[in-house]
PDB file of C-alpha atoms and ligand atoms in Angstrom:
ATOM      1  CA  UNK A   1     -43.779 101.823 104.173  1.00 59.00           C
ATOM      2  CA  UNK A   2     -44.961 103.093 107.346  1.00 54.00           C
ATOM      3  CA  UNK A   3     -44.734 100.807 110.219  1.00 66.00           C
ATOM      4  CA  UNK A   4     -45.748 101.021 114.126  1.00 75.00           C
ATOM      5  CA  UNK A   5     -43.759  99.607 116.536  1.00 91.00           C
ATOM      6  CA  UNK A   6     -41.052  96.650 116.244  1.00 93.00           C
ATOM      7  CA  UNK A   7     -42.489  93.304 117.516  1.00 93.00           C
ATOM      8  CA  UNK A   8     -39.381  90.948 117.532  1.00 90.00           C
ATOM      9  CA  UNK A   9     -35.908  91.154 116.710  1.00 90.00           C
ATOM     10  CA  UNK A  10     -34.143  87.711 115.743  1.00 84.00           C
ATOM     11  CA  UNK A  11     -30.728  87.068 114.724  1.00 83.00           C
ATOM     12  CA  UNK A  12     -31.381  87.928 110.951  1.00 87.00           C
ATOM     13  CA  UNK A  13     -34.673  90.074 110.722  1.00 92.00           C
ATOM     14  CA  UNK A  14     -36.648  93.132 112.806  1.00 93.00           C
ATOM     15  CA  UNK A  15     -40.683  92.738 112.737  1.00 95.00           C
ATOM     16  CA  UNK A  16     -42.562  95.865 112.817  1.00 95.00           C
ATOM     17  CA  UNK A  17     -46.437  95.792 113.510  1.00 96.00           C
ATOM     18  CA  UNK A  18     -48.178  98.001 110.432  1.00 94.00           C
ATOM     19  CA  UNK A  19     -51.631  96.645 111.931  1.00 94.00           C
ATOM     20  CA  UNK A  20     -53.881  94.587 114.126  1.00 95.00           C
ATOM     21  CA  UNK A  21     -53.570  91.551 111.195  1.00 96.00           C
ATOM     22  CA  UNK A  22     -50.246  92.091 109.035  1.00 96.00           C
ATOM     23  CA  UNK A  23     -46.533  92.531 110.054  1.00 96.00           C
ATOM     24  CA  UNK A  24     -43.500  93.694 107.855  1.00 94.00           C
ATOM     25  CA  UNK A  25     -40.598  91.369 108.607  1.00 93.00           C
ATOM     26  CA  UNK A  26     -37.012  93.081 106.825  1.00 92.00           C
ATOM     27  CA  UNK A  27     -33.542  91.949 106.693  1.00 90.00           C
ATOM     28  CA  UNK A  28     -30.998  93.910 108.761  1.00 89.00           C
ATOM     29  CA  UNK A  29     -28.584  92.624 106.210  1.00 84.00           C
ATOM     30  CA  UNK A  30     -30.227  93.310 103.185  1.00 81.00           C
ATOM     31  CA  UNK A  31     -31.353  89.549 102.281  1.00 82.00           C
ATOM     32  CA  UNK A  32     -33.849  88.462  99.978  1.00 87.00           C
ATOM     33  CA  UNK A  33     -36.748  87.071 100.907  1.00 91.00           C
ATOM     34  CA  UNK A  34     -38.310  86.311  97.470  1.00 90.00           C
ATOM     35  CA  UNK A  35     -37.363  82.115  97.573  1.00 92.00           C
ATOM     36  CA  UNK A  36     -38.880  82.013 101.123  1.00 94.00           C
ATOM     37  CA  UNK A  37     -42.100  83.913 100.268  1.00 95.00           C
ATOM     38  CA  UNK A  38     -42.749  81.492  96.917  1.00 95.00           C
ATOM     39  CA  UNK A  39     -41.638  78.494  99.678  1.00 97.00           C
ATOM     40  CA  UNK A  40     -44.669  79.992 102.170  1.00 97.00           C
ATOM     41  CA  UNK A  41     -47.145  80.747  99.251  1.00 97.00           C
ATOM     42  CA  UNK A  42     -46.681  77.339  98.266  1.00 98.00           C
ATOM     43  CA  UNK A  43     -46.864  75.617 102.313  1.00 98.00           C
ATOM     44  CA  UNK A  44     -50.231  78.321 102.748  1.00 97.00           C
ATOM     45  CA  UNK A  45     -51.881  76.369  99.808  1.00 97.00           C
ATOM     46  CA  UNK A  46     -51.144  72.983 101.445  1.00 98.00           C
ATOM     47  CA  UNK A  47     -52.736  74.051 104.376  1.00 98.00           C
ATOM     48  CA  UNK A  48     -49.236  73.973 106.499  1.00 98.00           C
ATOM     49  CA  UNK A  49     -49.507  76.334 109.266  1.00 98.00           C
ATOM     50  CA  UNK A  50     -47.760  79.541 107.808  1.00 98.00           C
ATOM     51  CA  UNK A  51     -48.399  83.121 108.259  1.00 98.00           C
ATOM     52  CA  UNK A  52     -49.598  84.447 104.946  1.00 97.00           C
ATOM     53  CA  UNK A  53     -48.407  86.626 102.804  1.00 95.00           C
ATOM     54  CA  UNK A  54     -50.623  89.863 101.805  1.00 93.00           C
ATOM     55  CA  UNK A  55     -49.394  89.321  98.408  1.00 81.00           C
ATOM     56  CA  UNK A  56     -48.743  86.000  97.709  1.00 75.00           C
ATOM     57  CA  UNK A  57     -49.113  86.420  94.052  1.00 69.00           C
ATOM     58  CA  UNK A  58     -46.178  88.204  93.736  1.00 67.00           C
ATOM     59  CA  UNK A  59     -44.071  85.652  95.576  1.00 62.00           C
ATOM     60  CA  UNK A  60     -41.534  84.052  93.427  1.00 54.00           C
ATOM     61  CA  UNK A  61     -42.395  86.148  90.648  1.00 56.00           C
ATOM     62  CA  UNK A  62     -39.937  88.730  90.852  1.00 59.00           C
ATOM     63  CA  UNK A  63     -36.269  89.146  89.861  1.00 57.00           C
ATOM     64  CA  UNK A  64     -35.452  92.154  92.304  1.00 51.00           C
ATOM     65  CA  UNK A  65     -33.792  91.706  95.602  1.00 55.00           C
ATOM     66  CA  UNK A  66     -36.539  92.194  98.435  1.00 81.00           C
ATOM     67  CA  UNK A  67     -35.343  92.411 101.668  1.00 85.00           C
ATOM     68  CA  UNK A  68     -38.947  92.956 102.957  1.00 90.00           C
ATOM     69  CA  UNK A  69     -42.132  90.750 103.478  1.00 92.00           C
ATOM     70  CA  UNK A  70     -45.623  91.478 104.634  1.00 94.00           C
ATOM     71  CA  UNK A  71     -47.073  88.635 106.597  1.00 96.00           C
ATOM     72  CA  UNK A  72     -50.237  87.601 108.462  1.00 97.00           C
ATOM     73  CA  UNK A  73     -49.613  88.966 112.413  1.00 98.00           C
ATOM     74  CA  UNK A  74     -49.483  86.044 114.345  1.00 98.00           C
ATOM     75  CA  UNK A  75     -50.947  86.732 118.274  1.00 97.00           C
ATOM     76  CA  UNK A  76     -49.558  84.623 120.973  1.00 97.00           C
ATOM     77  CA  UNK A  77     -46.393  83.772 122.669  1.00 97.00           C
ATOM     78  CA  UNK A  78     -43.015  82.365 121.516  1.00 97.00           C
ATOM     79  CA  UNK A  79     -43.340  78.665 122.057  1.00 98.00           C
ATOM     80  CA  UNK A  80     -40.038  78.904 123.915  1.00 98.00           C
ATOM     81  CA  UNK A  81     -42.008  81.932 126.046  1.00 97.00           C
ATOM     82  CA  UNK A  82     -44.753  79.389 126.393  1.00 98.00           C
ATOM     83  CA  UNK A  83     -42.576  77.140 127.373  1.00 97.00           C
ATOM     84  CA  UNK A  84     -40.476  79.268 130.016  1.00 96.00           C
ATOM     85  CA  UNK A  85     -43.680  80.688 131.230  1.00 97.00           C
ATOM     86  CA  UNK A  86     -44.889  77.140 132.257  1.00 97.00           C
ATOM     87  CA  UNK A  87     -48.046  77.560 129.562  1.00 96.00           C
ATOM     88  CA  UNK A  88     -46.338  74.348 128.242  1.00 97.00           C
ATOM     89  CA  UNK A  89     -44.766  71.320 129.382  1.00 98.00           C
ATOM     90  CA  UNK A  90     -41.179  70.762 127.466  1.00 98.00           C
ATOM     91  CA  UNK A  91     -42.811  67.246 126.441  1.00 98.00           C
ATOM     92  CA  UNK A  92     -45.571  69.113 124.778  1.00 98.00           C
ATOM     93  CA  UNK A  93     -43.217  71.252 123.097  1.00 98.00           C
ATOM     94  CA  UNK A  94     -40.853  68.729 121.705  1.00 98.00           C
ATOM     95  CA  UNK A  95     -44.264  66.639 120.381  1.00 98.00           C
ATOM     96  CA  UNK A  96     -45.428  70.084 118.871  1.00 98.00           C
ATOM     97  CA  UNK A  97     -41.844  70.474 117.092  1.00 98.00           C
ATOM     98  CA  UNK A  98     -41.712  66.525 115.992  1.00 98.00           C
ATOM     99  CA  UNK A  99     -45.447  67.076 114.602  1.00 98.00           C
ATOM    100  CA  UNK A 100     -44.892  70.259 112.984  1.00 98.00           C
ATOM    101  CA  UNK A 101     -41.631  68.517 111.251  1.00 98.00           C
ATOM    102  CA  UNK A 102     -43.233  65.476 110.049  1.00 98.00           C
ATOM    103  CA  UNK A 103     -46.369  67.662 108.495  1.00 98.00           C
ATOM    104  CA  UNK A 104     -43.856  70.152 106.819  1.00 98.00           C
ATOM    105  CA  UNK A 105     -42.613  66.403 105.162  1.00 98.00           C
ATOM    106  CA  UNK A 106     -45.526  65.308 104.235  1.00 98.00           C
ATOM    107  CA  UNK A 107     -46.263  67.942 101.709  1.00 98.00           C
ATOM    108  CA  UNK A 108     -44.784  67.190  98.153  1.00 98.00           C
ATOM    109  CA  UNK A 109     -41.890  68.953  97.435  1.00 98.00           C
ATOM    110  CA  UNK A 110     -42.131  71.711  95.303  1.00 97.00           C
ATOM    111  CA  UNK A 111     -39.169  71.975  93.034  1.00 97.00           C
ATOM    112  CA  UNK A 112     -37.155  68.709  93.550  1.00 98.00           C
ATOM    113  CA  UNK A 113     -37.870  65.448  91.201  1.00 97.00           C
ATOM    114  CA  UNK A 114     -35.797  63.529  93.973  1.00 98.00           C
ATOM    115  CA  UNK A 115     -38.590  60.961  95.176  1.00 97.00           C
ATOM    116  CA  UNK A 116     -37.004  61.258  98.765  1.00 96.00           C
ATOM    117  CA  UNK A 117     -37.222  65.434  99.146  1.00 98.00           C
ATOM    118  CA  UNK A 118     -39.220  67.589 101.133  1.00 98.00           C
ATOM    119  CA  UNK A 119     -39.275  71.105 101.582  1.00 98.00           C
ATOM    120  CA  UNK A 120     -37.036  71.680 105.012  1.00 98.00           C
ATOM    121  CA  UNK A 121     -37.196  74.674 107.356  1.00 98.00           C
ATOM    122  CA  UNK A 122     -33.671  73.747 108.323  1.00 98.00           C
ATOM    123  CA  UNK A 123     -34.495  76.019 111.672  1.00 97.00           C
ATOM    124  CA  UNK A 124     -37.327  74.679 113.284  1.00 98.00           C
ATOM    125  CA  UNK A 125     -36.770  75.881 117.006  1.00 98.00           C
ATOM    126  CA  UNK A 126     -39.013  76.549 119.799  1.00 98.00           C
ATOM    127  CA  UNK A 127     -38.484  80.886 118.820  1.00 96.00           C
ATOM    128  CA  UNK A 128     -39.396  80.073 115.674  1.00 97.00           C
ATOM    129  CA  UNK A 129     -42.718  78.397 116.642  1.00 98.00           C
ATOM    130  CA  UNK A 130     -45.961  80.898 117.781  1.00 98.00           C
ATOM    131  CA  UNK A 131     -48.698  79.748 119.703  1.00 98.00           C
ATOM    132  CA  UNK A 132     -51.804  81.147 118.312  1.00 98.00           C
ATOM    133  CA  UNK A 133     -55.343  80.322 119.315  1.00 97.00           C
ATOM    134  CA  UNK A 134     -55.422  78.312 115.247  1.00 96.00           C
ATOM    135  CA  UNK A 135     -52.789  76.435 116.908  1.00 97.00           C
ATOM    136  CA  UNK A 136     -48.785  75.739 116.493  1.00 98.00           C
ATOM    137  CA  UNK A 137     -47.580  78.315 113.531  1.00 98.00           C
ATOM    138  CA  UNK A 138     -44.233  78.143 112.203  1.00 98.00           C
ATOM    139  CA  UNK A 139     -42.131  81.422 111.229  1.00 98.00           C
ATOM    140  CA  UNK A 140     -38.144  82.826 109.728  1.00 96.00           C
ATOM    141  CA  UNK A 141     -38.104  80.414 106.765  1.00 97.00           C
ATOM    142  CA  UNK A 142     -35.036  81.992 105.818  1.00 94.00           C
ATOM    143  CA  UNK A 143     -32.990  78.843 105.809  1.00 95.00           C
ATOM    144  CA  UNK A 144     -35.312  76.697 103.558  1.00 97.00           C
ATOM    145  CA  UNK A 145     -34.371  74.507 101.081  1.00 98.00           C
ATOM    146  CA  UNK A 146     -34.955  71.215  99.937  1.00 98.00           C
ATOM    147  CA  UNK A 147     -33.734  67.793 100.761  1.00 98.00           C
ATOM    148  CA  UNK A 148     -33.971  64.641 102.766  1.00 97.00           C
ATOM    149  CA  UNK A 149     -36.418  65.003 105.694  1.00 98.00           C
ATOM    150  CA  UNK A 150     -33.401  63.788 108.145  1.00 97.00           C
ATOM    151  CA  UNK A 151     -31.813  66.764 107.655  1.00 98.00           C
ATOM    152  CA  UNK A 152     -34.385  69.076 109.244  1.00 98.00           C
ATOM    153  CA  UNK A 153     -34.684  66.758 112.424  1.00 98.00           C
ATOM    154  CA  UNK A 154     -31.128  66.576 112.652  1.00 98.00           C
ATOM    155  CA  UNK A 155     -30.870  70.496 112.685  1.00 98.00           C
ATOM    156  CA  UNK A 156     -33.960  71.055 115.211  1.00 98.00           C
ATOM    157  CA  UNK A 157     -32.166  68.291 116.947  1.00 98.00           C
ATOM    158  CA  UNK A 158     -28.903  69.963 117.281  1.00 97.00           C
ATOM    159  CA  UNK A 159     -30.255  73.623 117.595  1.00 97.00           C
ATOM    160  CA  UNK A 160     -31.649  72.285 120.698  1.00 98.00           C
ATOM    161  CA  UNK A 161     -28.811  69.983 121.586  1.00 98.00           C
ATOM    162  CA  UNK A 162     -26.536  72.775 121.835  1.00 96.00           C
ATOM    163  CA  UNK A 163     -28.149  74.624 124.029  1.00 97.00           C
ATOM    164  CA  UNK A 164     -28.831  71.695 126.372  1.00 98.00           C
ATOM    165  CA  UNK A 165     -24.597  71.355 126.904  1.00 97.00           C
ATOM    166  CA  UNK A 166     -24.332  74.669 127.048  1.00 95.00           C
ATOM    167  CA  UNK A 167     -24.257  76.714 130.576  1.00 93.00           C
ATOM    168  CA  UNK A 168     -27.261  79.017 130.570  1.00 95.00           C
ATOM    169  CA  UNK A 169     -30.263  78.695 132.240  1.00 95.00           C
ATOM    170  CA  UNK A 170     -31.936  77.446 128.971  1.00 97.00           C
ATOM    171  CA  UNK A 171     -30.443  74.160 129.217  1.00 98.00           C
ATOM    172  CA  UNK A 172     -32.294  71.818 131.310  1.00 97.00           C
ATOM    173  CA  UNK A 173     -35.698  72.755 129.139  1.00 97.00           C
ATOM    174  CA  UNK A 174     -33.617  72.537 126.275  1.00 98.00           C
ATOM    175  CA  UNK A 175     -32.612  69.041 127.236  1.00 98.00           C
ATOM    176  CA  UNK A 176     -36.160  68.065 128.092  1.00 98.00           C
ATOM    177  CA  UNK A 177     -37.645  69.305 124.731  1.00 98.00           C
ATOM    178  CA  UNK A 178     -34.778  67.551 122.908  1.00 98.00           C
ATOM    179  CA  UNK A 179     -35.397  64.640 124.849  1.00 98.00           C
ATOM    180  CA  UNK A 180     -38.904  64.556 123.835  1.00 98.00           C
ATOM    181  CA  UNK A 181     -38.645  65.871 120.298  1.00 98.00           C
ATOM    182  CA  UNK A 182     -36.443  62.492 119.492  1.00 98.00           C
ATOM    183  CA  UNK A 183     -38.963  60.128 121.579  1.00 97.00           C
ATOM    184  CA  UNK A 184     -41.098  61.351 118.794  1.00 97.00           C
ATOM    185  CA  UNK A 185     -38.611  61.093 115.587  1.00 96.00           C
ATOM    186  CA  UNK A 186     -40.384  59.761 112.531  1.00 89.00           C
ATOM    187  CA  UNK A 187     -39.651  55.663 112.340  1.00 90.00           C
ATOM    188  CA  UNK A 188     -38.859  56.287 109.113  1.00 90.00           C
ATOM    189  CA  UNK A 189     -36.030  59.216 109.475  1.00 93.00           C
ATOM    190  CA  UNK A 190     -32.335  57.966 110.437  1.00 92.00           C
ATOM    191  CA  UNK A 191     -30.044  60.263 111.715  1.00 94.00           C
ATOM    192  CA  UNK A 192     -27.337  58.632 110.809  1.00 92.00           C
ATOM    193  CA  UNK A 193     -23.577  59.006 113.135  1.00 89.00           C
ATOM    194  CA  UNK A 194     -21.161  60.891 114.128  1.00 89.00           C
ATOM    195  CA  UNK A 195     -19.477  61.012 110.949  1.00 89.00           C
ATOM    196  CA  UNK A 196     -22.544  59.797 108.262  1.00 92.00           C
ATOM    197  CA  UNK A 197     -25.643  61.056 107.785  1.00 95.00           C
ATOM    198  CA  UNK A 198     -28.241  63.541 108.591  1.00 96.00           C
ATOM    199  CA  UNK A 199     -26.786  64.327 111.916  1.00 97.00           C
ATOM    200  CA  UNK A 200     -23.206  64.782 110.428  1.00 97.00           C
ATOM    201  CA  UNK A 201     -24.244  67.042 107.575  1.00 97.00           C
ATOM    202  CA  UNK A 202     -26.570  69.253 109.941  1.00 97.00           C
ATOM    203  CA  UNK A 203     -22.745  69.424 112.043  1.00 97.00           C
ATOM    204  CA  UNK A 204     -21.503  70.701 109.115  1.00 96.00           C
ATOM    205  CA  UNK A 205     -23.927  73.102 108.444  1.00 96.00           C
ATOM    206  CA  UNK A 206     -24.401  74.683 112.101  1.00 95.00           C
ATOM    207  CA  UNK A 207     -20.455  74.614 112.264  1.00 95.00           C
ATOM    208  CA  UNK A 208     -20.078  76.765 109.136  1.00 94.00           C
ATOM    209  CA  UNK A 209     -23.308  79.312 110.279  1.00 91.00           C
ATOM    210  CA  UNK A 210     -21.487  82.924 110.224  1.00 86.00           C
ATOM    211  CA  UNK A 211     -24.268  83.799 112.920  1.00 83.00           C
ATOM    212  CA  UNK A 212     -22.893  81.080 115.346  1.00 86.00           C
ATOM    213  CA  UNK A 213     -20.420  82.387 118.205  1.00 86.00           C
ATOM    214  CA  UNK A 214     -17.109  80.787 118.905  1.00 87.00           C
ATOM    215  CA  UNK A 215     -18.529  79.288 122.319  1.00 84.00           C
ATOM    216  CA  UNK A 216     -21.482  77.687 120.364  1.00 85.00           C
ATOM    217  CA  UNK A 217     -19.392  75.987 117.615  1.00 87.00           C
ATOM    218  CA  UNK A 218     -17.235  74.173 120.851  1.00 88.00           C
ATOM    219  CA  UNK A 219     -20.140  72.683 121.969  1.00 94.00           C
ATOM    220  CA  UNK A 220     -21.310  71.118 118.607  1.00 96.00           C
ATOM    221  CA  UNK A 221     -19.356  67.436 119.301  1.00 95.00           C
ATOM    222  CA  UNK A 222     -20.694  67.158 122.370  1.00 97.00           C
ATOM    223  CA  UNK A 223     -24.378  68.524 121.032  1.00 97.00           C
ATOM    224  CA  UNK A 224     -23.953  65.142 118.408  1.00 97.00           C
ATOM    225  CA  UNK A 225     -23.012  62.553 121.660  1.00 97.00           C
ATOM    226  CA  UNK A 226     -26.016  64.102 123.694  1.00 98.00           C
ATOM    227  CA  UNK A 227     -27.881  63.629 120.381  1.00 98.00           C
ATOM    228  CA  UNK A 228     -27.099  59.880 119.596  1.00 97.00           C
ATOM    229  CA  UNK A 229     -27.318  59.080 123.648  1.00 97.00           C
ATOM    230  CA  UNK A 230     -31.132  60.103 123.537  1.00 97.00           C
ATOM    231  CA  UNK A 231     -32.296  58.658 120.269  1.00 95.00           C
ATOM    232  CA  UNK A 232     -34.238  55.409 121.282  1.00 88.00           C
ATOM    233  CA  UNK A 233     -32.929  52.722 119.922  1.00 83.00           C
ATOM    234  CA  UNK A 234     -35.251  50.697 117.013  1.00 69.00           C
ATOM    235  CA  UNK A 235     -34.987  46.984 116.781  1.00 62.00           C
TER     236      UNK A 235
HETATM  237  N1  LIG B   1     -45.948  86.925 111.580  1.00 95.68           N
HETATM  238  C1  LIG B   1     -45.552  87.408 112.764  1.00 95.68           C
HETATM  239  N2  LIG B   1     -46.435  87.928 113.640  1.00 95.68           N
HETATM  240  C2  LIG B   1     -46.029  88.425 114.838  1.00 95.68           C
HETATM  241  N3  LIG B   1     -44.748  88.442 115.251  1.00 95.68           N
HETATM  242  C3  LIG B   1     -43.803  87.922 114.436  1.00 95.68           C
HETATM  243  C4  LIG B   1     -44.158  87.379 113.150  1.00 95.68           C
HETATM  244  N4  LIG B   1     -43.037  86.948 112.558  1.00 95.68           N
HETATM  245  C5  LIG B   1     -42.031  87.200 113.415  1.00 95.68           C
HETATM  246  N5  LIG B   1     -42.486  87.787 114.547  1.00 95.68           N
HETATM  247  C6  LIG B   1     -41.662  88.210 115.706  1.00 95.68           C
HETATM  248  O1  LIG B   1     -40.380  88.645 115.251  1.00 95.68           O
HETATM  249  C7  LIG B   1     -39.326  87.828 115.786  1.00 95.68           C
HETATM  250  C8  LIG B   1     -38.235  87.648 114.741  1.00 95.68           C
HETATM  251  O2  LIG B   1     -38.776  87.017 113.606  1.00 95.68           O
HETATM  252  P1  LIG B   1     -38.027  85.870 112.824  1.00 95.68           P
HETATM  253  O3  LIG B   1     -38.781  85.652 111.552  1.00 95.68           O
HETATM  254  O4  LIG B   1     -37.848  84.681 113.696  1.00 95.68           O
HETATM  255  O5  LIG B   1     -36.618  86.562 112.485  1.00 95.68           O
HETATM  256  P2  LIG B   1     -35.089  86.146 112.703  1.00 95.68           P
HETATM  257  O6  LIG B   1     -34.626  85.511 111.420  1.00 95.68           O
HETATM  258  O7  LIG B   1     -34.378  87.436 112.919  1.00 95.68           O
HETATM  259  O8  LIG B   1     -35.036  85.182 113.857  1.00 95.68           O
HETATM  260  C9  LIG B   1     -40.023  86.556 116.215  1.00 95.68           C
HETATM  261  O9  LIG B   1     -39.353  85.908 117.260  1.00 95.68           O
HETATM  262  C10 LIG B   1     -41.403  87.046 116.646  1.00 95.68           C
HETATM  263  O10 LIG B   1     -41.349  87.580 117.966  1.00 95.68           O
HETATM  264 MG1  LIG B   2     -36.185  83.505 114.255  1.00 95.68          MG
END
């Protein structure tokens, strides 16, 4: 397909403009993006704030590997650009990541019979949140799956987390929107400990990520105490 220019390069995925209102996002590893497109299809129709797909008929419906997808273009900044460029206030952006994970759970799964799963994003960051003048959109569903709801906050949670104890220049913000993004957890969601629970599992899972560096996966432990130190307390 021909393609203009490359709009964003993530850890997985290149983004190439083909117009003013569609994007083709393709695996650099030759991934398949045919269980995330049926998983946005299905989010599109419940109103969540995805990027569509030009063909969402097709999603889900094929056998064949696809490493590409063609997707609404989104215009607007990065929330974590927003964010660094001082268009948004870290308190603002952890609300916007709490509200965008307790919509994504309020839609009814859409292949589990478990009363207690949602559809997760599993990778709901501040890069993988646009700011577009419709509002908050969320993008790279790559990591999707279902389960409990406690499991996505716990993953934002830690995503975040990590960077906060970490020694760039990303980690005071990254603190703050933490910080905020757990003054806003869901009453309902427990995140469990060190060692049960949402929290643990989402340890597990960012531990075994092949995309994670060897300085990252030190800083996981103390990621969980910074973590359970900031979640307010419920009577
Ligand atoms: N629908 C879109 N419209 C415009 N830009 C996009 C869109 N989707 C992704 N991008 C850009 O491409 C970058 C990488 O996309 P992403 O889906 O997050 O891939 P990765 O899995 O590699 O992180 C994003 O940070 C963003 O800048
Ligand atoms: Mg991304």
């Amino acid at each position: 397909m021909q393609t203009g220019g490359l709009l964003g390069s993530g850890r997985s995925a290149d983004v190439f403009a083909i117009d003013d209102h569609w994007v083709l996002r393709r695996y650099r590893d030759g991934g398949d993006v045919s269980a995330e497109a049926a998983v946005m299809a299905y989010l599109a129709e419940h109103e969540y704030p995805v990027p569509r797909l030009r063909n969402p008929a097709s999603a889900g419906g094929s056998t064949a590997p696809r490493t590409d997808l063609v997707m609404q273009r989104l215009h607007g900044p990065s929330m974590l650009q927003a964010l660094l460029k001082g268009m948004l206030t870290a308190e603002e952006a952890g609300a916007g990541l709490a509200g965008l994970l307790h919509r994504l759970h309020s839609v009814p799964a859409r292949v589990s019979d478990d009363p207690v799963d949602r559809i997760l994003h599993l990778d709901l960051h501040p890069d993988n949140v646009m700011l577009t003048s419709d509002g908050l959109m969320v993008i790279d569903w790559r990591n999707t799956q279902e389960g409990p709801p406690g499991l996505d906050w716990g993953m934002s949670a830690l995503i975040l987390a990590q960077v906060a104890v970490g020694n760039t220049a990303l980690a005071t913000p990254a603190r703050a929107v933490l910080a905020s993004l757990l003054a806003h957890l869901d009453p309902a969601i427990s995140l469990g400990s060190t060692d049960s629970g949402c929290l643990a599992e989402a340890r597990k899972r960012r531990a075994a990520d092949p995309s994670m560096s060897e300085s990252e996966t030190h800083l996981l432990d103390e990621a969980v105490e910074l973590i359970l130190e900031l979640t307010p307390s419920r009577p």
